[in-house]
Short mmCIF file of C-alpha atoms in Angstrom, two decimals:
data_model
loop_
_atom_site.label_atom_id
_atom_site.label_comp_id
_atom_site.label_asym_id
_atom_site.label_seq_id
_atom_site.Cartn_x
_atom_site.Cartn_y
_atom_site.Cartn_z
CA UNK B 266 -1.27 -1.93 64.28
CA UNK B 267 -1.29 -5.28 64.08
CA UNK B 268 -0.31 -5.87 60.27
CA UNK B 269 2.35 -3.79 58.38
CA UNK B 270 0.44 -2.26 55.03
CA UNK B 271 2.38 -2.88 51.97
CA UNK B 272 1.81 -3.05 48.47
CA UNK B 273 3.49 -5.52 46.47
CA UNK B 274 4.53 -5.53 42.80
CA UNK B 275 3.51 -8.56 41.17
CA UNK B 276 3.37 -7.56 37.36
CA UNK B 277 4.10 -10.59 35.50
CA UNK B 278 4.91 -12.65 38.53
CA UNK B 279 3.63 -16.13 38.92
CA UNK B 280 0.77 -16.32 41.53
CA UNK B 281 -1.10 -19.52 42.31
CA UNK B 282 -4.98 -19.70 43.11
CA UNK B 283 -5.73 -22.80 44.54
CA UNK B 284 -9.93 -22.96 44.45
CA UNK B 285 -12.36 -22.90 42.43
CA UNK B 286 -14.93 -21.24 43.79
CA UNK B 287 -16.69 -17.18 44.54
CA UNK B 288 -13.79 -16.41 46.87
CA UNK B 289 -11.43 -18.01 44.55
CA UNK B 290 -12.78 -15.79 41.60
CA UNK B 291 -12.54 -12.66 44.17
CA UNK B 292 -8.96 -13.25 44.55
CA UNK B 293 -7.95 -13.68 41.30
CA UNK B 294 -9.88 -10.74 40.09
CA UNK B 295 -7.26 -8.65 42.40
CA UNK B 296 -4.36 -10.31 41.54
CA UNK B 297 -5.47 -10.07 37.30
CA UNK B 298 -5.90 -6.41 37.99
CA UNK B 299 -2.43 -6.30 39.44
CA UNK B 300 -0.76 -7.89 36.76
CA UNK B 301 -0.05 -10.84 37.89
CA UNK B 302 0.58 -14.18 35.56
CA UNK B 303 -2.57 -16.54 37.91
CA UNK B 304 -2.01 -20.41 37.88
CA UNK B 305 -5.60 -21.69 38.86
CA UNK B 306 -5.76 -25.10 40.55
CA UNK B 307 -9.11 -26.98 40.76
CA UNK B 308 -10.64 -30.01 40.36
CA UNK B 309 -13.94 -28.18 39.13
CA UNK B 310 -15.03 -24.09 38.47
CA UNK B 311 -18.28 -22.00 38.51
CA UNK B 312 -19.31 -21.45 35.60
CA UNK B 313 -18.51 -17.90 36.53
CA UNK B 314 -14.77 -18.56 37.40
CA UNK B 315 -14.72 -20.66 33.64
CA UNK B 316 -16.00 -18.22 32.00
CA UNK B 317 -13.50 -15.93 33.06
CA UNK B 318 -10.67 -17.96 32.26
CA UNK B 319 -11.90 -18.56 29.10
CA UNK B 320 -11.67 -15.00 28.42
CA UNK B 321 -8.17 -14.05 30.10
CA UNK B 322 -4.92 -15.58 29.50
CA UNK B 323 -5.27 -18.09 33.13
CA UNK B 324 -3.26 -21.19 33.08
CA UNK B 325 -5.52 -23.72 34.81
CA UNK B 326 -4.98 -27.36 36.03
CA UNK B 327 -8.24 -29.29 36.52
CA UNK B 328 -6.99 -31.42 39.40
CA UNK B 329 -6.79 -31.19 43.38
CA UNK B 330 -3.83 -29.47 44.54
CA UNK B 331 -0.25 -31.44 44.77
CA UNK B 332 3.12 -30.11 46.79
CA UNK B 333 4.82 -29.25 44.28
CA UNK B 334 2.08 -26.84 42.41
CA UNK B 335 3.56 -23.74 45.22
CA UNK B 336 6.83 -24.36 43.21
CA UNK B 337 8.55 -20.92 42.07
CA UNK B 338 5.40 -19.49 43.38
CA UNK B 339 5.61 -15.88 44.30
CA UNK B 340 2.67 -15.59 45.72
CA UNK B 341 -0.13 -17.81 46.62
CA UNK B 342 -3.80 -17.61 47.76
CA UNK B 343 -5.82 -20.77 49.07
CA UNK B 344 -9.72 -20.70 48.66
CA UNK B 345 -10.52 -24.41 48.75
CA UNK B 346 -13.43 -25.64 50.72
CA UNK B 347 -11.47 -28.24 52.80
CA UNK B 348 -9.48 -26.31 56.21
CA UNK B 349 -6.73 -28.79 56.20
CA UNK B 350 -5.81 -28.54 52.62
CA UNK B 351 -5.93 -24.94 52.96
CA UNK B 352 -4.09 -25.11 56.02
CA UNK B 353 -1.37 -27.38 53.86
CA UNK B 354 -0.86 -24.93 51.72
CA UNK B 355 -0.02 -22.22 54.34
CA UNK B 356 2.55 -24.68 55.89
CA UNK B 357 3.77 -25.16 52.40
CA UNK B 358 3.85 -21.20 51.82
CA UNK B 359 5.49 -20.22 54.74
CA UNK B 360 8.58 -22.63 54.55
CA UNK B 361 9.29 -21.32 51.36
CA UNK B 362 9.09 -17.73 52.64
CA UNK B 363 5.99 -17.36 50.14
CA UNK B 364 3.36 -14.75 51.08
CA UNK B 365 -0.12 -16.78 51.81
CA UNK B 366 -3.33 -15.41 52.22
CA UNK B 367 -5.86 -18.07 53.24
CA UNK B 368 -9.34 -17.75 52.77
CA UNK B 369 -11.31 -17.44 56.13
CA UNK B 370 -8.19 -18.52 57.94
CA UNK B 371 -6.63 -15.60 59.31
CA UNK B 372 -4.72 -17.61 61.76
CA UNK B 373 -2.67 -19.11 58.53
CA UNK B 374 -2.39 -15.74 56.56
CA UNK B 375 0.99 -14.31 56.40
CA UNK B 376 -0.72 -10.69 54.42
CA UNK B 377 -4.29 -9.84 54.19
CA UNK B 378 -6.13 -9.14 50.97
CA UNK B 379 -8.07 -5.72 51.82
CA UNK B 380 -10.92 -4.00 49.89
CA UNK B 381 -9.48 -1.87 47.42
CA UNK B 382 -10.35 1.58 45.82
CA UNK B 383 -8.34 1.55 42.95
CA UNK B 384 -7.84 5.30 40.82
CA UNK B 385 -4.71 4.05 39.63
CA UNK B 386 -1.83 5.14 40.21
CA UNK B 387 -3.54 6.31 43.62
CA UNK B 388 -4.77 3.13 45.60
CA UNK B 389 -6.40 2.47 48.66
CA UNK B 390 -6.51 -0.06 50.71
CA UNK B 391 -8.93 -0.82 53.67
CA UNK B 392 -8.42 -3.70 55.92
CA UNK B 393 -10.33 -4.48 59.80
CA UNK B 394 -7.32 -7.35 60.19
CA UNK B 395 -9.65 -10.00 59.26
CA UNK B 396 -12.23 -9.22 62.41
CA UNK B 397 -14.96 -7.77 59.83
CA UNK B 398 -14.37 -8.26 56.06
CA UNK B 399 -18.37 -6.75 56.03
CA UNK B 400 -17.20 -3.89 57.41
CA UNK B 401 -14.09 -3.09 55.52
CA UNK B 402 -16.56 -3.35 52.58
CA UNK B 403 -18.62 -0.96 54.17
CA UNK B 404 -16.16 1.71 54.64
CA UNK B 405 -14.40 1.64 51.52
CA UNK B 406 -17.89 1.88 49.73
CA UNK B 407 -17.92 5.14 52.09
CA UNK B 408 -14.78 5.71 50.71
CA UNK B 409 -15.23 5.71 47.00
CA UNK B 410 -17.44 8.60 47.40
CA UNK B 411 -14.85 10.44 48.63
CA UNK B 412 -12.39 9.99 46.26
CA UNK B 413 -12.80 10.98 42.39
CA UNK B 414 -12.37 8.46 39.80
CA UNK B 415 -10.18 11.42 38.46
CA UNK B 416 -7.60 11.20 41.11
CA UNK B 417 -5.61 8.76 39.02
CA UNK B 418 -5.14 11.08 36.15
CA UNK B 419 -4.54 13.72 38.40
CA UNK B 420 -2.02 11.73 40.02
CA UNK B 421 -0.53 11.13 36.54
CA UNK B 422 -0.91 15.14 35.93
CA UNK B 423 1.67 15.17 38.89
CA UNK B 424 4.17 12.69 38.00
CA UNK B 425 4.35 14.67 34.49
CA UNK B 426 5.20 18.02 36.46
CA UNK B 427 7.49 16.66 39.22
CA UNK B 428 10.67 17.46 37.65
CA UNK B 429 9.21 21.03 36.41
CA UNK B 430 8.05 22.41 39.83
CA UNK B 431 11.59 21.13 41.26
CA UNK B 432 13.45 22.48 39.17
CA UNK B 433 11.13 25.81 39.38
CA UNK B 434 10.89 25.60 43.14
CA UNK B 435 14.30 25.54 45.20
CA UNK B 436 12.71 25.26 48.51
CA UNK B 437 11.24 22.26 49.99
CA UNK B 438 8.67 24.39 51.63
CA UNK B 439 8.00 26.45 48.52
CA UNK B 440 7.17 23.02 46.33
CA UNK B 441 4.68 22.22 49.39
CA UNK B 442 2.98 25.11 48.96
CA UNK B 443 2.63 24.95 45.36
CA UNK B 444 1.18 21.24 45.32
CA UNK B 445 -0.99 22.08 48.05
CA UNK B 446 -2.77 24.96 46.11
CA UNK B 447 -2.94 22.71 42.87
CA UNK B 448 -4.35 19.76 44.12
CA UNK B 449 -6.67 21.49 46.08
CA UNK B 450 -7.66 24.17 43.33
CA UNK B 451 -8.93 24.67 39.52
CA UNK B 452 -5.81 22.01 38.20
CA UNK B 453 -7.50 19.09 40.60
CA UNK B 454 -10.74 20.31 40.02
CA UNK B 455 -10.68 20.46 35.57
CA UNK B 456 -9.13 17.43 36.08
CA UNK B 457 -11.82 15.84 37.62
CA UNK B 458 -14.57 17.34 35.45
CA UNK B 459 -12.70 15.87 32.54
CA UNK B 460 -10.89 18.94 31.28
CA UNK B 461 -7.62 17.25 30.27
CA UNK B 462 -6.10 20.13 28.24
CA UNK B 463 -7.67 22.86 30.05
CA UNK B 464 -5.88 21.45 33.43
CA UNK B 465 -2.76 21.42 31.64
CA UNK B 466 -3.24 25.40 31.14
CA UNK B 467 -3.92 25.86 34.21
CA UNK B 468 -0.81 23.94 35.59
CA UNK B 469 1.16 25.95 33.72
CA UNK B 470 -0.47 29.15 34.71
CA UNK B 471 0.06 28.46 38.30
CA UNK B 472 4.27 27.13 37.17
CA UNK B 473 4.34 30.93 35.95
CA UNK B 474 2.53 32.26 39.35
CA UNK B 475 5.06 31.03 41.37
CA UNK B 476 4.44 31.00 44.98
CA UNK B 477 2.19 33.87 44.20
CA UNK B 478 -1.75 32.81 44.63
CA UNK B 479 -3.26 33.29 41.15
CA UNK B 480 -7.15 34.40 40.21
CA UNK B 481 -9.70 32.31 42.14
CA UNK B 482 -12.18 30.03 40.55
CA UNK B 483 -15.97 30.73 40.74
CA UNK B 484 -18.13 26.96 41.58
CA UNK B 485 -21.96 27.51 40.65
CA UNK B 486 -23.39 24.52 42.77
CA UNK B 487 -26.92 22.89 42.81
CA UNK B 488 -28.06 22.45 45.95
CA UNK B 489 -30.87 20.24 45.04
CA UNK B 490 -34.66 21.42 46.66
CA UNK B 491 -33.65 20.38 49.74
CA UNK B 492 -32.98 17.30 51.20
CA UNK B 493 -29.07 17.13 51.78
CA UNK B 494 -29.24 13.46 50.48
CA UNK B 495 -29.56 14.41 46.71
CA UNK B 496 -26.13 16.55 46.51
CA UNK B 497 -23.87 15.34 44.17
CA UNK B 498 -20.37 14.23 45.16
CA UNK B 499 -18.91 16.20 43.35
CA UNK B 500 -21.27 19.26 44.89
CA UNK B 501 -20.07 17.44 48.69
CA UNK B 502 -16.24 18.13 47.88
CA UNK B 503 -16.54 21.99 46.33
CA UNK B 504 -18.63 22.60 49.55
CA UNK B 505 -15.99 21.42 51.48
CA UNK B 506 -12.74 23.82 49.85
CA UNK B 507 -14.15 26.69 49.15
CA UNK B 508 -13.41 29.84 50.88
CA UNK B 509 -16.58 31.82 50.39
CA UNK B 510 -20.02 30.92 50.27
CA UNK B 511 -22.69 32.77 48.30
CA UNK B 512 -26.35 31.52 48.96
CA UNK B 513 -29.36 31.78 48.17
CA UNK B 514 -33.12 32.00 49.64
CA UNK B 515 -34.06 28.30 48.74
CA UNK B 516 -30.64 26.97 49.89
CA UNK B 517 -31.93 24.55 53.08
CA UNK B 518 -29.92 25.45 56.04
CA UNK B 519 -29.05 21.58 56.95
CA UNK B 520 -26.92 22.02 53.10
CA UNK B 521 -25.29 25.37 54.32
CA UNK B 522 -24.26 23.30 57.63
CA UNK B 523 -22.34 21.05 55.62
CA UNK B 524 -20.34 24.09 53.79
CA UNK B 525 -16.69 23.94 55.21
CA UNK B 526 -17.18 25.71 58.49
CA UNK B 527 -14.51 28.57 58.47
CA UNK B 528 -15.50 29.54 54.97
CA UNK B 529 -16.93 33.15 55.01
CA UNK B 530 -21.35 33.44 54.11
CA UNK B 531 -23.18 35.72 52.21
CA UNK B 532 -26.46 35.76 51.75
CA UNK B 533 -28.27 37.50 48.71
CA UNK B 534 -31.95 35.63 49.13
CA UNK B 535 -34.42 36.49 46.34
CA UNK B 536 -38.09 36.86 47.25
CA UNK B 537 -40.22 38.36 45.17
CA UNK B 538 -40.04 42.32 45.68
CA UNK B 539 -37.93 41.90 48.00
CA UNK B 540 -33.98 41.64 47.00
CA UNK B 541 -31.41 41.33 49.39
CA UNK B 542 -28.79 42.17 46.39
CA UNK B 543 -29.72 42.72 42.60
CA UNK B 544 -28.78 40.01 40.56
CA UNK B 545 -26.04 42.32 38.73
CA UNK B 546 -24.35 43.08 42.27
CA UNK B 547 -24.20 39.57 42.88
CA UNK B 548 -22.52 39.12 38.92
CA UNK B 549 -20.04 41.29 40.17
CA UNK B 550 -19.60 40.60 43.82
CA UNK B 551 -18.59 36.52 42.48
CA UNK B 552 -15.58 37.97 39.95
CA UNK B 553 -14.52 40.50 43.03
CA UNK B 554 -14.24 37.57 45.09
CA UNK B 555 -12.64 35.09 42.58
CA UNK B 556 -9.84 37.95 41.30
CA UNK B 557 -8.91 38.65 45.32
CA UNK B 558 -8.06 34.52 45.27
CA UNK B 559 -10.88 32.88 46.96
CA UNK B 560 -12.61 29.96 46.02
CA UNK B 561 -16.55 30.93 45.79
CA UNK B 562 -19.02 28.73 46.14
CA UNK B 563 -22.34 29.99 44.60
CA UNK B 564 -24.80 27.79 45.97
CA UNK B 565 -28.09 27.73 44.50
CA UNK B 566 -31.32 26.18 44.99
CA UNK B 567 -32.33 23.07 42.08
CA UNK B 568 -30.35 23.60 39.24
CA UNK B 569 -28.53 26.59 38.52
CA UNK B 570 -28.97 26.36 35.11
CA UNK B 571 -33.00 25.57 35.22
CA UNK B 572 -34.30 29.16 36.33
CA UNK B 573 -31.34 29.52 38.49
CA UNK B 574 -30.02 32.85 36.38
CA UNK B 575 -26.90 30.81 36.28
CA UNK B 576 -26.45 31.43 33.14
CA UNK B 577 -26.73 35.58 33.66
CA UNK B 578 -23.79 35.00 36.47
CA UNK B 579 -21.67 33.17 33.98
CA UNK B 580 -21.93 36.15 31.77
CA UNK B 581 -20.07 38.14 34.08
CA UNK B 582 -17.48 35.78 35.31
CA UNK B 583 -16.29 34.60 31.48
CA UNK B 584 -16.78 38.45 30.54
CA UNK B 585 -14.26 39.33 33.42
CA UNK B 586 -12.13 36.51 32.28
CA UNK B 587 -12.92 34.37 35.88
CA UNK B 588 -12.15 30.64 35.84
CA UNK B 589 -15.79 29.24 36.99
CA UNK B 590 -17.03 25.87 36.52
CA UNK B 591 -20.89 24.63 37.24
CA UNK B 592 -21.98 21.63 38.73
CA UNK B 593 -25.61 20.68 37.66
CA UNK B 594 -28.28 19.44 41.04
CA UNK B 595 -31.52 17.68 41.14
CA UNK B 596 -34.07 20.42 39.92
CA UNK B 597 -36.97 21.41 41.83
CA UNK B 598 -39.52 19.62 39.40
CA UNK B 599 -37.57 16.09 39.56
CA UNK B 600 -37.84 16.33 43.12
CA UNK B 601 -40.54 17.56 44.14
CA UNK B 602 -42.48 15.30 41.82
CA UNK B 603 -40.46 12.31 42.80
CA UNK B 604 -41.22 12.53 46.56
CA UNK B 605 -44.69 13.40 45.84
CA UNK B 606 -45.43 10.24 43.97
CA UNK B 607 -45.86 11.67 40.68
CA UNK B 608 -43.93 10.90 37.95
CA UNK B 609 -43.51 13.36 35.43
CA UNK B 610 -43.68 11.43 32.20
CA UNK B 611 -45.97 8.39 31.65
CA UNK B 612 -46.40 6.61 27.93
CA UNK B 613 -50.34 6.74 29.06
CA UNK B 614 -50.31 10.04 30.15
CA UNK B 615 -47.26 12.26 29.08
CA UNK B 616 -44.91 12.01 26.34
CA UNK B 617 -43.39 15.00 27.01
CA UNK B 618 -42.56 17.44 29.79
CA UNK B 619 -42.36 21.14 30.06
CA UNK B 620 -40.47 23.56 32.59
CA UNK B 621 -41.88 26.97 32.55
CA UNK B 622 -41.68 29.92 35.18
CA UNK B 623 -44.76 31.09 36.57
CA UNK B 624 -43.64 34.88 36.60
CA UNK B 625 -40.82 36.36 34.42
CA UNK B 626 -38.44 39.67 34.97
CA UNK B 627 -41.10 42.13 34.54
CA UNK B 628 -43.30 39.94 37.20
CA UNK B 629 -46.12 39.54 34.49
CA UNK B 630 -47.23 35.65 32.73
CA UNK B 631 -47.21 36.56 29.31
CA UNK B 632 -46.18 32.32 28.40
CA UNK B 633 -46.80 30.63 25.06
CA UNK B 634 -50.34 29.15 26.89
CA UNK B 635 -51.16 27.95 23.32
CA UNK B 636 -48.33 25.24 23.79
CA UNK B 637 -48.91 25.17 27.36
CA UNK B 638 -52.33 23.72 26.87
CA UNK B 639 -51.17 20.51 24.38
CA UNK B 640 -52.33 17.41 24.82
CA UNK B 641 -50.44 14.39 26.47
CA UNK B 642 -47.60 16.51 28.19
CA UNK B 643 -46.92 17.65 31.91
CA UNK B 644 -46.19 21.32 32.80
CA UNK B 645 -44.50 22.22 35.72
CA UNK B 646 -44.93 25.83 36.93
CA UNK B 647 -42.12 27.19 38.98
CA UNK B 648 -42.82 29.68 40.86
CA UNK B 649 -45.90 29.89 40.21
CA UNK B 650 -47.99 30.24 42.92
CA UNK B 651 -48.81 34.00 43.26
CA UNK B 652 -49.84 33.67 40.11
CA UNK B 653 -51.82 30.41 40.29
CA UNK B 654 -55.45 31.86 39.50
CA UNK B 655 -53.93 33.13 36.78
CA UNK B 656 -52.50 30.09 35.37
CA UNK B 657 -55.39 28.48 35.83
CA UNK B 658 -57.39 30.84 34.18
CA UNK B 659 -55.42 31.23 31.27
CA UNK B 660 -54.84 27.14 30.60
CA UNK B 661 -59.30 26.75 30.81
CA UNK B 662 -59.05 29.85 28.40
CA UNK B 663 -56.89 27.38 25.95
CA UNK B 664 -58.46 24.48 26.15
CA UNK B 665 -57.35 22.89 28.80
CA UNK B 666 -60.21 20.77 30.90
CA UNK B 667 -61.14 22.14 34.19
CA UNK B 668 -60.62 18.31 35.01
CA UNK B 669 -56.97 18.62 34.24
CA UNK B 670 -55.37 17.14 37.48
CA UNK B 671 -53.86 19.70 39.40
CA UNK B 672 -50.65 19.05 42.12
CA UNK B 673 -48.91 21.98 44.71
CA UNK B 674 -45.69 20.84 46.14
CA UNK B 675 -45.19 22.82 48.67
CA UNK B 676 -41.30 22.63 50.41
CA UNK B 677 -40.67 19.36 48.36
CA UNK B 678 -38.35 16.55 49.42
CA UNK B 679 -37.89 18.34 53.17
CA UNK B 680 -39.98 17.74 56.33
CA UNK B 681 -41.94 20.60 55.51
CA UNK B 682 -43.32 18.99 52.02
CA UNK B 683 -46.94 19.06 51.69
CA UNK B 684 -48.88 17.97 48.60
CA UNK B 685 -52.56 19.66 47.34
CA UNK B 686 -54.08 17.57 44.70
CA UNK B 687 -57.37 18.80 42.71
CA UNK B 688 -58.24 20.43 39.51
CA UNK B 689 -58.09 23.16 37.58
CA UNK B 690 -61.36 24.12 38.45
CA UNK B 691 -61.05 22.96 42.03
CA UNK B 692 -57.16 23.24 43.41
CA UNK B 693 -57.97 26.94 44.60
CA UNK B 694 -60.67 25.89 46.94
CA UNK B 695 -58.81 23.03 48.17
CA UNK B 696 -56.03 25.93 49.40
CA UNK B 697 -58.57 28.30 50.49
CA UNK B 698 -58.07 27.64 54.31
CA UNK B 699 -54.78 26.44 54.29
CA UNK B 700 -52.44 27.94 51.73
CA UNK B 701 -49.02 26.22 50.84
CA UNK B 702 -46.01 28.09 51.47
CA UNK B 703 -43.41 29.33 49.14
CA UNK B 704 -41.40 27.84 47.59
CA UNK B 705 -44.46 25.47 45.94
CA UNK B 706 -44.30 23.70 42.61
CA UNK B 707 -47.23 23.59 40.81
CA UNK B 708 -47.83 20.36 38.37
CA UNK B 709 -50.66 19.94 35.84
CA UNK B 710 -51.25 16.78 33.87
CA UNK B 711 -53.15 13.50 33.60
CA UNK B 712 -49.74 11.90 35.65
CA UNK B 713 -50.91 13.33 38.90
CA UNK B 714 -53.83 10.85 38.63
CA UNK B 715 -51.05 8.19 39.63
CA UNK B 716 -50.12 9.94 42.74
CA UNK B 717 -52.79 7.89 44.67
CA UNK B 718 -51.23 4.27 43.92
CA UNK B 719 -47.86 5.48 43.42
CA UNK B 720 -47.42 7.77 47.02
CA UNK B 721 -47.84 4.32 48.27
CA UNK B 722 -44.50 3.26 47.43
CA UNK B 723 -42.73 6.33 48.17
CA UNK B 724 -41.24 8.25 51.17
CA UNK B 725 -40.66 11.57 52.87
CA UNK B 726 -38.45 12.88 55.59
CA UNK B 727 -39.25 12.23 58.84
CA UNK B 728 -37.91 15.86 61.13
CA UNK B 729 -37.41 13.47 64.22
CA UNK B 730 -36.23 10.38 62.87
CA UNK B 731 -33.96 11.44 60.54
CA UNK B 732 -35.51 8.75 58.69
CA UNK B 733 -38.56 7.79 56.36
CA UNK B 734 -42.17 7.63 56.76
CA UNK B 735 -44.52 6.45 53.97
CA UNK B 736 -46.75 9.24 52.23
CA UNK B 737 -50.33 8.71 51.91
CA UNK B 738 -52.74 9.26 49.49
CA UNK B 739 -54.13 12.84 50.48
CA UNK B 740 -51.65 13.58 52.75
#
């Protein structure tokens, strides 16, 4: 490699900023962040960089830069606009065995300011050795989604138990194995969810375990409706650590690809009359899995809280005294509404917004249709399609228009989407000779009037490209 990386303490140390311009302000931003005590020298500022020193505690000197400025210096960054001043203050640097970082300049640099990910106490530093400051950007903006803004407190969770685990731990190989299961288990996880005191518990929980793996931890996941691009982060990482994977009908295989890949499947897939496991065996096959010590993903389809029966699985695991935690996804209706071009609320149109299933336990549609068939709101019908005539009927029967804008969303947000726009008195002849598939969302309201200017703007995946392709009205 051709630098060495280090990182330097610099709390309270003097460090000169010569330039008063956007890289200058970049600079000092890192070095204020640091700690360090910044002399700025300048003849003039951006009214960006003034207003920052008028808000921090910056010595500044409004004057081009003299010799004797780099004076008890400890270190010193040059960002002027003129090469042979900046190069003056490298020479200037260097026989004073100051560390100089010039702007643009490599070949006068003695260190290299990289782009930084900063989760205090854990830092990370990304440098291309000044050939591409773009693309160090680039991949530490990669980065940051890969690393938890939570890793600094969990970091600080650490330094609080070092001396406990070595003094509960003789072995070398023993403490390993301990930090390896708690950073990579429920401690690192409630920390990152915000669980201060709950991690704490747990930490001390796993002390008492010893080398011994303790009770597994149960992660109900969102998959989203199907494009892989609208997981979470934080739904990205459980994927990745978890030893079994429980999934569901309306999971899209290109998000179970991305599950770690030695991490055992089961499927229990839902269709209607047709279960490949009750929902009670699959209560109870998540807390068999989470006492034997795995980590289980439950991956489900939308939301598993939005007629996900997450909350009937959570029953269970709490009831059975499992650690679980849930991690909420882009719901079906979001979605598939957003890649249709149809927004669900619209202060002409909607003012509200209702989520309703369009069959319930017993597999009848006995809903509150006199609420249903309000004024100035948008229902979304999952589910739903079976039962569409139905619906349909049922809404006219309230008082709904047979005008009432009608939208099927049929696969939404993958290559397979399709959209059927019509009315309530004319949607089922528009599918008469070419059906939608399950699973299709069904929308009613005046907002799927705006699906003809706004599909304009929006965009679908393309199966070839991997990329985008406008929609169309009608498509």
């Amino acid at each position: 490699m051709e630098h060495l990386p280090i990182f330097l303490d610099i709390k309270s140390k003097p460090c000169l900023v010569v330039g008063g311009g956007p890289i200058a302000l970049r600079k000092l931003d890192n070095l204020r962040r640091a700690g360090a005590q910044v002399i700025v020298v300048a003849p003039t500022l951006s009214e960006e960089f003034r207003a920052r020193i008028e808000q921090a505690e910056i010595r500044f000197h409004a004057r081009t830069f003299t010799d004797s400025d780099i004076d008890g210096m400890r270190l010193v960054i040059a960002a002027t606009d003129d090469r042979d001043v900046n190069r003056r203050i490298a020479e200037l640097a260097n026989a004073r065995n100051i560390p100089v970082n010039v702007a643009d300049q490599p070949e006068d640099c003695t260190f290299i300011m990289p782009s930084v990910i900063d989760r205090s106490p854990v830092v990370v530093a990304v440098s291309t050795g000044s050939a591409s400051p773009v693309l160090a950007r680039m991949i530490r903006a990669r980065l940051e989604s890969l690393v938890p803004a939570g890793y600094g407190r969990l970091a600080e969770l650490c330094a609080d138990y070092r001396d406990k685990v070595k003094a509960r731990f003789e072995q070398q190989r023993d403490r390993r194995r301990f930090w390896d299961r708690v950073l990579q288990g429920g401690v690192a996880e409630r920390i990152f969810s915000g669980h201060l005191e709950e991690a704490k518990v747990a930490m001390e929980r796993e002390l008492e375990s010893g080398t011994r793996p303790s009770t597994g931890e149960v992660y109900l996941v969102g998959a989203g409706p199907g494009d892989p691009d609208l997981l979470t982060f934080r739904a990205l990482r459980l994927m990745q650590q978890a030893d079994v994977v429980v999934y569901d009908r309306l999971v899209a295989k290109p998000i179970i690809d991305m599950v770690r890949r030695d991490a055992e499947h089961i499927y229990v897939g839902k269709q209607r009359n047709q279960h490949t496991m009750r929902q009670e065996e699959i209560n109870r096959l998540l807390a068999r899995l989470a006492k034997e010590g795995h980590r289980v993903l439950r991956l489900k389809g939308g939301d598993p809280f939005i007629f996900g029966r997450g909350g009937e699985e959570i029953d269970t695991l709490a009831a059975e005294g499992v650690p679980f935690q849930v991690v909420p996804g882009i719901t079906a209706a979001n979605g598939c509404a957003c890649y249709g071009g149809i927004p669900l609320t619209h202060r002409d149109y909607a003012q509200s917004v209702t989520f309703v299933t369009g069959h319930l336990k017993d597999h009848s549609i006995d809903l509150n249709w006199p609420q249903l068939a309000q004024p100035n709101q948008t229902v979304v019908f999952y589910m739903g399609l079976v039962g569409l005539p139905q619906i349909i009927d049922k809404l006219i029967e309230h008082g709904v228009a047979p005008e009432m804008p009608v939208a099927l969303v049929q696969q939404g947000t993958t290559h397979m989407q399709k959209v059927y726009v019509g009315t309530l008195a004319t949607i089922l002849a528009e599918v008469e000779h070419d059906p939608p598939q399950p699973p299709t969302l069904v929308i009613v309201g005046e907002v799927v009037r705006l699906r003809e200017k706004l599909a304009w703007f929006n965009t679908e995946p393309d199966p070839e490209q991997g990329a985008t392709t406008p929609i169309l009205p009608g498509d």
